[in-house]
Amino acid sequence: MEQLINIVWVFLASVMVMLMQAGFAVLESGFTRSKNTNNVLMKNLMDFSIGSLIFYFIGFGLMFGSDSNGLFGSSGFINPVSLGLYADTLSPEVFIFFQTVFCATAATIVSGAMAERTKFSSYLIYTVVISLVVYPISGHWIWGGGFLSQMGFIDFAGSMAVHAVGGLAALAGAITIGPRIGKYTPDGKSNAILGHSIPLGALGVFILWFCWFGFNAGSSLEAATYVGHIAMTTNLAAAAAALATMFLTWFRYGKPDISMTLNGALAGLVAITAGCHIVSMPGAIIIGLVAGFLVTFGIEIIDQKFRIDDPVGAIGVHMLNGVWGTLAVGLFATDTPVVEGIRGLFYGGGLDQLIVQGIGAGAVIAWVLVTCFITFNVIKHTVGLRVTPEEEIRGLDIGEHGSEAYPEFTLKH
């Protein structure tokens, strides 16, 4: 009976995480211009479709197969069920499904950062690469018995393994493809290019916030009493980050900014994901508050100082706060209903865990940036990464897909 309850719980969490694809789709659609909506939706759909097949045949084996020198898995290809993982407490099929939806989440983060100027066919190539190699190998290091897990690296639900990986890939892609037409003036000043629907963006954030309880609490892989603690730390961090962002933008701009506050909530969710099981509720609030400041200043610096065009703020949300959440474990880890005996710096544990977290973050950063810069540059110099200026100005819905998301309305280009 216990195994059946576990199966129901983890399956429910899995479909909640799958629903995050819808959250990302409407969030990105709302934060970009209406002439690119169909393109956004197609990319999100293909992230999940391609990722599901690639991860089943190859990626899962690289991530969870028999460990090879702490670097990658070497078994379970083509037939991952044969590995028999969690056969006694869950079921191999449910575990594979749960990990598949995580892989799709990492892949789809890049879509927003490269929105409104990326060739659809080229984006599909990237999706294959991250689902086939990039995500599974770093995932093996963290969750599959690789060298980071052997060192004691902690990332419960994927601040680093999922969100920072997606955010780092987004950084590499946004730098390689360059900014949208009209984003920066000749003297380097940033122009705001507004999205077409804040309501869609807000709906996306609410969907993601809801689904994050499946993302974090479902990573328990069992129906246990401590999932309530994980749900509470997750919610408190998101709420604290949203409030911090709202008041910060209110103070700096004179008005509370809705789009930045929405990203603030996501930043808090990303940041708490690594340590949701091992930090206290007050600790989660502090992690969320820092995330709110980090995403606000981070997005501004990325845009205005480094002139990296990220239409939806994915780099600031997922990369910066994925790294922050990973390091925060080394600061705020303490005894909880989930884990005892591991303490961070602020709870008398010294620097040991923080150093391990830093080594892990550094290794993943190096791996993802190198592989993704190579991937995007190979695409750029072979089949091409960017649409023509004419297509970009007219909109990718027409240029790439031959259709419009809002055919009954006259769109402003």
Short mmCIF file of C-alpha atoms in Angstrom, two decimals:
data_model
loop_
_atom_site.label_atom_id
_atom_site.label_comp_id
_atom_site.label_asym_id
_atom_site.label_seq_id
_atom_site.Cartn_x
_atom_site.Cartn_y
_atom_site.Cartn_z
CA MET A 1 0.00 0.00 0.00
CA GLU A 2 2.84 2.41 0.84
CA GLN A 3 4.33 1.90 -2.62
CA LEU A 4 0.98 2.58 -4.29
CA ILE A 5 0.58 5.81 -2.32
CA ASN A 6 4.09 6.84 -3.35
CA ILE A 7 3.24 6.15 -6.99
CA VAL A 8 0.11 8.29 -6.82
CA TRP A 9 1.94 11.16 -5.10
CA VAL A 10 4.94 11.25 -7.42
CA PHE A 11 2.78 10.83 -10.52
CA LEU A 12 0.62 13.76 -9.37
CA ALA A 13 3.76 15.82 -8.78
CA SER A 14 5.04 14.83 -12.22
CA VAL A 15 1.97 16.06 -14.07
CA MET A 16 2.14 19.28 -12.04
CA VAL A 17 5.71 19.77 -13.27
CA MET A 18 4.59 18.98 -16.81
CA LEU A 19 2.03 21.77 -16.46
CA MET A 20 4.97 24.14 -15.95
CA GLN A 21 5.39 23.99 -19.73
CA ALA A 22 2.05 25.77 -20.00
CA GLY A 23 3.19 28.30 -17.41
CA PHE A 24 6.40 29.04 -19.29
CA ALA A 25 4.50 29.21 -22.59
CA VAL A 26 1.98 31.84 -21.50
CA LEU A 27 4.56 33.75 -19.44
CA GLU A 28 6.92 34.06 -22.39
CA SER A 29 4.03 34.84 -24.76
CA GLY A 30 2.85 37.67 -22.55
CA PHE A 31 6.33 39.14 -22.03
CA THR A 32 7.05 39.23 -25.78
CA ARG A 33 5.29 40.88 -28.69
CA SER A 34 2.13 39.42 -30.17
CA LYS A 35 3.70 38.89 -33.59
CA ASN A 36 5.88 36.14 -32.10
CA THR A 37 3.28 34.26 -30.02
CA ASN A 38 2.90 31.19 -32.22
CA ASN A 39 6.66 30.82 -32.35
CA VAL A 40 6.85 30.90 -28.55
CA LEU A 41 4.14 28.28 -28.22
CA MET A 42 5.74 25.99 -30.79
CA LYS A 43 9.12 26.16 -29.06
CA ASN A 44 7.62 25.23 -25.71
CA LEU A 45 5.66 22.39 -27.26
CA MET A 46 8.74 21.02 -29.00
CA ASP A 47 10.91 21.34 -25.90
CA PHE A 48 8.66 18.83 -24.20
CA SER A 49 8.05 16.61 -27.22
CA ILE A 50 11.66 16.34 -28.38
CA GLY A 51 13.00 16.26 -24.83
CA SER A 52 10.71 13.40 -23.85
CA LEU A 53 11.95 11.14 -26.65
CA ILE A 54 15.63 12.08 -26.48
CA PHE A 55 15.74 11.74 -22.69
CA TYR A 56 13.99 8.37 -22.83
CA PHE A 57 16.36 6.82 -25.35
CA ILE A 58 19.70 8.35 -24.31
CA GLY A 59 19.53 11.13 -21.69
CA PHE A 60 18.16 9.05 -18.83
CA GLY A 61 20.92 6.48 -19.22
CA LEU A 62 23.59 9.19 -19.23
CA MET A 63 22.07 10.67 -16.10
CA PHE A 64 21.11 7.62 -14.03
CA GLY A 65 22.94 4.68 -15.58
CA SER A 66 25.87 2.90 -13.95
CA ASP A 67 28.41 5.50 -12.87
CA SER A 68 31.52 5.82 -15.05
CA ASN A 69 34.34 7.52 -13.11
CA GLY A 70 31.88 9.97 -11.55
CA LEU A 71 31.30 11.65 -14.91
CA PHE A 72 28.33 10.04 -16.67
CA GLY A 73 26.01 7.08 -16.68
CA SER A 74 26.86 4.19 -18.98
CA SER A 75 23.81 1.92 -18.99
CA GLY A 76 20.06 1.97 -19.47
CA PHE A 77 20.14 3.34 -23.02
CA ILE A 78 17.14 2.69 -25.27
CA ASN A 79 15.40 0.83 -22.41
CA PRO A 80 15.76 2.87 -19.20
CA VAL A 81 13.17 0.75 -17.40
CA SER A 82 15.75 -2.05 -17.41
CA LEU A 83 17.73 -0.14 -14.77
CA GLY A 84 14.95 -0.95 -12.31
CA LEU A 85 15.39 2.26 -10.33
CA TYR A 86 13.00 2.69 -7.39
CA ALA A 87 11.31 -0.61 -8.19
CA ASP A 88 10.72 -1.35 -4.52
CA THR A 89 9.50 2.02 -3.21
CA LEU A 90 8.03 3.69 -6.32
CA SER A 91 8.21 2.29 -9.85
CA PRO A 92 10.83 2.69 -12.60
CA GLU A 93 8.29 4.13 -15.02
CA VAL A 94 7.05 6.84 -12.66
CA PHE A 95 10.62 7.79 -11.76
CA ILE A 96 11.54 8.08 -15.46
CA PHE A 97 8.48 10.23 -16.11
CA PHE A 98 9.29 12.48 -13.16
CA GLN A 99 12.84 13.00 -14.41
CA THR A 100 11.63 13.58 -17.98
CA VAL A 101 9.50 16.56 -17.01
CA PHE A 102 12.48 18.02 -15.15
CA CYS A 103 14.60 17.74 -18.28
CA ALA A 104 11.93 19.54 -20.30
CA THR A 105 11.88 22.36 -17.75
CA ALA A 106 15.62 22.97 -18.10
CA ALA A 107 15.35 23.00 -21.89
CA THR A 108 12.48 25.47 -22.12
CA ILE A 109 14.12 28.20 -19.99
CA VAL A 110 16.29 29.18 -22.96
CA SER A 111 13.31 29.95 -25.18
CA GLY A 112 12.48 33.26 -23.49
CA ALA A 113 16.03 34.62 -23.48
CA MET A 114 16.39 34.04 -27.22
CA ALA A 115 12.83 35.00 -28.14
CA GLU A 116 11.80 37.07 -31.17
CA ARG A 117 14.89 36.45 -33.34
CA THR A 118 15.83 32.74 -33.30
CA LYS A 119 15.29 30.41 -36.26
CA PHE A 120 12.84 27.71 -35.25
CA SER A 121 14.82 24.90 -36.91
CA SER A 122 17.98 26.01 -35.15
CA TYR A 123 16.18 26.11 -31.81
CA LEU A 124 15.15 22.49 -32.32
CA ILE A 125 18.81 21.51 -32.72
CA TYR A 126 19.62 23.18 -29.41
CA THR A 127 16.73 21.31 -27.74
CA VAL A 128 18.19 18.01 -28.89
CA VAL A 129 21.65 18.88 -27.55
CA ILE A 130 20.57 20.01 -24.09
CA SER A 131 18.22 17.04 -23.64
CA LEU A 132 20.76 14.56 -25.03
CA VAL A 133 24.03 15.68 -23.42
CA VAL A 134 24.17 18.94 -21.48
CA TYR A 135 21.46 18.39 -18.87
CA PRO A 136 21.92 14.62 -18.36
CA ILE A 137 25.68 14.76 -17.73
CA SER A 138 25.62 17.57 -15.16
CA GLY A 139 22.50 15.91 -13.75
CA HIS A 140 24.51 12.72 -13.29
CA TRP A 141 27.13 14.61 -11.32
CA ILE A 142 24.43 15.88 -8.94
CA TRP A 143 21.69 13.23 -8.81
CA GLY A 144 23.00 10.16 -10.63
CA GLY A 145 25.86 9.18 -8.31
CA GLY A 146 28.51 11.34 -10.01
CA PHE A 147 31.46 13.10 -8.43
CA LEU A 148 29.47 16.00 -6.97
CA SER A 149 27.01 13.75 -5.18
CA GLN A 150 30.00 11.77 -3.87
CA MET A 151 31.40 15.01 -2.43
CA GLY A 152 28.16 15.70 -0.56
CA PHE A 153 26.81 18.37 -2.90
CA ILE A 154 23.18 19.19 -2.08
CA ASP A 155 20.57 20.24 -4.64
CA PHE A 156 17.29 18.71 -3.57
CA ALA A 157 15.05 19.70 -6.46
CA GLY A 158 17.24 21.50 -8.97
CA SER A 159 18.29 25.10 -8.33
CA MET A 160 21.55 24.15 -10.04
CA ALA A 161 20.68 20.92 -11.83
CA VAL A 162 17.64 22.37 -13.62
CA HIS A 163 17.32 26.14 -13.30
CA ALA A 164 20.93 27.28 -13.37
CA VAL A 165 21.60 24.86 -16.23
CA GLY A 166 18.73 26.39 -18.20
CA GLY A 167 19.76 29.92 -17.22
CA LEU A 168 23.39 29.38 -18.20
CA ALA A 169 22.31 27.94 -21.55
CA ALA A 170 20.10 31.01 -21.95
CA LEU A 171 23.07 33.28 -21.27
CA ALA A 172 25.18 31.51 -23.89
CA GLY A 173 22.35 31.66 -26.41
CA ALA A 174 21.49 35.32 -25.83
CA ILE A 175 25.14 36.38 -26.14
CA THR A 176 25.70 34.32 -29.28
CA ILE A 177 22.58 35.46 -31.12
CA GLY A 178 22.82 39.13 -30.10
CA PRO A 179 20.07 41.62 -29.25
CA ARG A 180 16.81 42.21 -31.08
CA ILE A 181 16.62 44.94 -33.68
CA GLY A 182 16.03 48.27 -31.93
CA LYS A 183 16.86 47.02 -28.44
CA TYR A 184 19.94 49.24 -28.06
CA THR A 185 20.71 52.66 -29.47
CA PRO A 186 24.02 53.29 -31.26
CA ASP A 187 25.47 54.69 -28.03
CA GLY A 188 24.42 51.57 -26.12
CA LYS A 189 21.33 52.83 -24.31
CA SER A 190 18.71 50.15 -23.66
CA ASN A 191 15.24 50.61 -25.11
CA ALA A 192 12.31 48.90 -23.42
CA ILE A 193 10.49 46.54 -25.80
CA LEU A 194 7.24 45.81 -24.03
CA GLY A 195 5.44 42.50 -24.08
CA HIS A 196 1.90 42.37 -25.42
CA SER A 197 0.03 40.91 -22.43
CA ILE A 198 0.81 41.34 -18.75
CA PRO A 199 -2.28 39.23 -17.88
CA LEU A 200 -0.77 36.29 -19.78
CA GLY A 201 2.53 36.83 -18.00
CA ALA A 202 0.80 36.92 -14.62
CA LEU A 203 -1.18 33.77 -15.43
CA GLY A 204 2.08 32.04 -16.31
CA VAL A 205 3.63 32.98 -12.98
CA PHE A 206 0.60 31.76 -11.01
CA ILE A 207 0.68 28.45 -12.92
CA LEU A 208 4.41 28.08 -12.24
CA TRP A 209 4.01 28.94 -8.55
CA PHE A 210 1.30 26.28 -8.24
CA CYS A 211 3.33 23.70 -10.12
CA TRP A 212 6.45 24.38 -8.06
CA PHE A 213 4.88 22.50 -5.16
CA GLY A 214 5.02 19.42 -7.37
CA PHE A 215 8.55 20.32 -8.43
CA ASN A 216 9.95 20.66 -4.91
CA ALA A 217 7.71 18.54 -2.70
CA GLY A 218 7.50 15.84 -5.36
CA SER A 219 11.28 15.48 -5.26
CA SER A 220 10.75 13.63 -2.00
CA LEU A 221 9.87 10.66 -4.24
CA GLU A 222 7.64 9.42 -1.43
CA ALA A 223 4.41 10.41 0.26
CA ALA A 224 5.96 11.51 3.56
CA THR A 225 4.87 13.86 6.32
CA TYR A 226 7.80 16.18 5.65
CA VAL A 227 6.42 17.32 2.28
CA GLY A 228 4.53 19.96 4.27
CA HIS A 229 7.83 21.48 5.38
CA ILE A 230 9.03 21.59 1.76
CA ALA A 231 5.77 23.20 0.64
CA MET A 232 6.06 25.85 3.34
CA THR A 233 9.67 26.80 2.61
CA THR A 234 8.84 26.94 -1.10
CA ASN A 235 5.87 29.23 -0.61
CA LEU A 236 7.54 31.51 1.94
CA ALA A 237 10.58 32.09 -0.27
CA ALA A 238 8.41 32.97 -3.27
CA ALA A 239 6.23 35.34 -1.25
CA ALA A 240 9.23 37.05 0.35
CA ALA A 241 10.94 37.51 -3.02
CA ALA A 242 7.79 38.97 -4.58
CA LEU A 243 7.39 41.45 -1.73
CA ALA A 244 11.06 42.42 -1.80
CA THR A 245 10.88 43.05 -5.54
CA MET A 246 7.67 45.05 -5.29
CA PHE A 247 8.98 47.37 -2.58
CA LEU A 248 12.37 47.69 -4.24
CA THR A 249 10.88 48.73 -7.59
CA TRP A 250 8.43 51.02 -5.79
CA PHE A 251 11.31 52.75 -4.04
CA ARG A 252 13.54 52.99 -7.10
CA TYR A 253 10.99 53.82 -9.81
CA GLY A 254 8.27 55.53 -7.81
CA LYS A 255 5.75 52.83 -8.79
CA PRO A 256 5.57 49.10 -8.02
CA ASP A 257 6.52 47.31 -11.23
CA ILE A 258 4.30 44.33 -12.11
CA SER A 259 6.57 42.55 -14.58
CA MET A 260 9.60 42.70 -12.30
CA THR A 261 7.53 41.61 -9.31
CA LEU A 262 6.29 38.60 -11.25
CA ASN A 263 9.88 37.68 -11.99
CA GLY A 264 10.66 38.27 -8.33
CA ALA A 265 8.25 35.52 -7.30
CA LEU A 266 9.90 33.14 -9.76
CA ALA A 267 13.33 34.13 -8.46
CA GLY A 268 12.32 33.14 -4.94
CA LEU A 269 11.03 29.80 -6.20
CA VAL A 270 14.26 29.11 -8.07
CA ALA A 271 16.41 30.09 -5.11
CA ILE A 272 14.65 27.87 -2.56
CA THR A 273 14.61 24.78 -4.79
CA ALA A 274 18.06 23.48 -3.81
CA GLY A 275 17.55 23.69 -0.06
CA CYS A 276 13.78 23.53 0.39
CA HIS A 277 14.15 20.38 2.49
CA ILE A 278 17.09 21.46 4.63
CA VAL A 279 16.46 25.11 5.55
CA SER A 280 14.14 26.47 8.20
CA MET A 281 11.10 28.55 7.37
CA PRO A 282 12.77 31.80 8.55
CA GLY A 283 15.80 30.79 6.48
CA ALA A 284 13.57 30.35 3.44
CA ILE A 285 12.22 33.87 3.90
CA ILE A 286 15.75 35.30 3.97
CA ILE A 287 16.70 33.33 0.86
CA GLY A 288 13.62 34.74 -0.87
CA LEU A 289 14.37 38.31 0.19
CA VAL A 290 17.88 38.07 -1.24
CA ALA A 291 16.45 36.57 -4.42
CA GLY A 292 14.16 39.59 -4.84
CA PHE A 293 17.09 41.99 -4.68
CA LEU A 294 19.25 39.78 -6.88
CA VAL A 295 16.71 39.47 -9.69
CA THR A 296 15.91 43.20 -9.70
CA PHE A 297 19.49 44.42 -9.89
CA GLY A 298 20.62 41.39 -11.90
CA ILE A 299 18.18 41.91 -14.75
CA GLU A 300 19.08 45.60 -14.92
CA ILE A 301 22.82 44.94 -14.98
CA ILE A 302 22.52 42.19 -17.58
CA ASP A 303 20.47 44.49 -19.81
CA GLN A 304 22.01 47.91 -19.26
CA LYS A 305 25.64 47.18 -18.42
CA PHE A 306 26.39 44.02 -20.36
CA ARG A 307 23.83 44.73 -23.12
CA ILE A 308 22.56 41.18 -23.19
CA ASP A 309 19.02 41.14 -24.53
CA ASP A 310 16.83 38.76 -22.51
CA PRO A 311 13.18 39.58 -23.29
CA VAL A 312 11.70 37.73 -20.31
CA GLY A 313 14.46 38.01 -17.69
CA ALA A 314 15.25 34.28 -17.74
CA ILE A 315 18.95 34.76 -17.03
CA GLY A 316 18.33 36.88 -13.96
CA VAL A 317 15.62 34.57 -12.65
CA HIS A 318 17.11 31.15 -13.35
CA MET A 319 20.88 31.55 -13.64
CA LEU A 320 21.56 34.09 -10.91
CA ASN A 321 19.07 32.66 -8.44
CA GLY A 322 19.89 29.09 -9.32
CA VAL A 323 23.46 29.78 -8.26
CA TRP A 324 22.32 31.78 -5.22
CA GLY A 325 20.01 29.01 -4.08
CA THR A 326 22.81 26.47 -4.45
CA LEU A 327 25.20 28.51 -2.33
CA ALA A 328 22.46 29.33 0.18
CA VAL A 329 22.40 25.68 1.22
CA GLY A 330 25.93 26.14 2.55
CA LEU A 331 24.74 29.11 4.59
CA PHE A 332 21.28 28.16 5.87
CA ALA A 333 21.25 24.35 6.11
CA THR A 334 20.01 23.17 9.49
CA ASP A 335 18.13 20.33 11.16
CA THR A 336 14.65 19.94 9.66
CA PRO A 337 11.97 17.24 9.61
CA VAL A 338 13.66 16.00 6.42
CA VAL A 339 17.39 16.00 7.22
CA GLU A 340 19.44 16.18 10.40
CA GLY A 341 23.15 16.59 10.95
CA ILE A 342 24.01 18.94 8.08
CA ARG A 343 24.50 22.56 9.05
CA GLY A 344 25.44 25.61 7.05
CA LEU A 345 27.74 28.44 8.02
CA PHE A 346 25.03 30.47 9.76
CA TYR A 347 24.04 27.48 11.89
CA GLY A 348 27.47 26.59 13.22
CA GLY A 349 28.47 24.22 10.46
CA GLY A 350 31.54 26.07 9.25
CA LEU A 351 32.59 26.46 5.65
CA ASP A 352 32.69 22.81 4.59
CA GLN A 353 29.25 22.61 2.99
CA LEU A 354 29.56 26.06 1.44
CA ILE A 355 32.84 25.04 -0.20
CA VAL A 356 31.26 21.89 -1.61
CA GLN A 357 28.33 23.93 -2.93
CA GLY A 358 30.73 26.40 -4.53
CA ILE A 359 32.75 23.65 -6.20
CA GLY A 360 29.56 22.11 -7.55
CA ALA A 361 28.27 25.42 -8.86
CA GLY A 362 31.60 26.17 -10.52
CA ALA A 363 31.74 22.78 -12.22
CA VAL A 364 28.22 23.06 -13.63
CA ILE A 365 28.78 26.67 -14.75
CA ALA A 366 31.91 25.68 -16.65
CA TRP A 367 30.27 22.62 -18.23
CA VAL A 368 27.13 24.36 -19.42
CA LEU A 369 28.78 27.53 -20.69
CA VAL A 370 31.43 25.64 -22.67
CA THR A 371 29.03 23.13 -24.21
CA CYS A 372 26.33 25.68 -24.98
CA PHE A 373 28.64 28.30 -26.44
CA ILE A 374 30.05 25.59 -28.71
CA THR A 375 26.56 24.40 -29.62
CA PHE A 376 25.17 27.83 -30.45
CA ASN A 377 28.26 28.90 -32.37
CA VAL A 378 28.29 25.72 -34.43
CA ILE A 379 24.63 26.30 -35.26
CA LYS A 380 25.32 29.98 -36.02
CA HIS A 381 28.12 29.21 -38.47
CA THR A 382 26.42 26.27 -40.21
CA VAL A 383 22.65 26.40 -40.57
CA GLY A 384 22.34 29.87 -39.02
CA LEU A 385 20.93 30.84 -35.64
CA ARG A 386 19.01 34.01 -36.43
CA VAL A 387 16.14 34.87 -38.75
CA THR A 388 16.54 37.58 -41.37
CA PRO A 389 15.95 41.22 -40.35
CA GLU A 390 12.83 41.26 -42.48
CA GLU A 391 11.38 38.24 -40.69
CA GLU A 392 12.26 39.66 -37.30
CA ILE A 393 10.53 42.96 -38.04
CA ARG A 394 7.44 41.31 -39.49
CA GLY A 395 7.29 38.72 -36.74
CA LEU A 396 8.31 35.09 -36.44
CA ASP A 397 4.71 33.89 -36.53
CA ILE A 398 4.51 34.75 -40.23
CA GLY A 399 8.16 34.21 -41.14
CA GLU A 400 8.67 30.89 -39.38
CA HIS A 401 5.18 29.40 -39.17
CA GLY A 402 2.99 31.12 -41.76
CA SER A 403 0.27 31.92 -39.25
CA GLU A 404 -0.79 34.51 -36.70
CA ALA A 405 -1.87 34.04 -33.10
CA TYR A 406 -4.33 36.96 -33.37
CA PRO A 407 -5.51 36.99 -37.02
CA GLU A 408 -8.59 39.08 -36.25
CA PHE A 409 -6.55 41.99 -34.91
CA THR A 410 -4.19 44.43 -36.56
CA LEU A 411 -0.83 44.00 -34.88
CA LYS A 412 1.65 46.80 -34.25
CA HIS A 413 5.05 45.76 -35.51
#
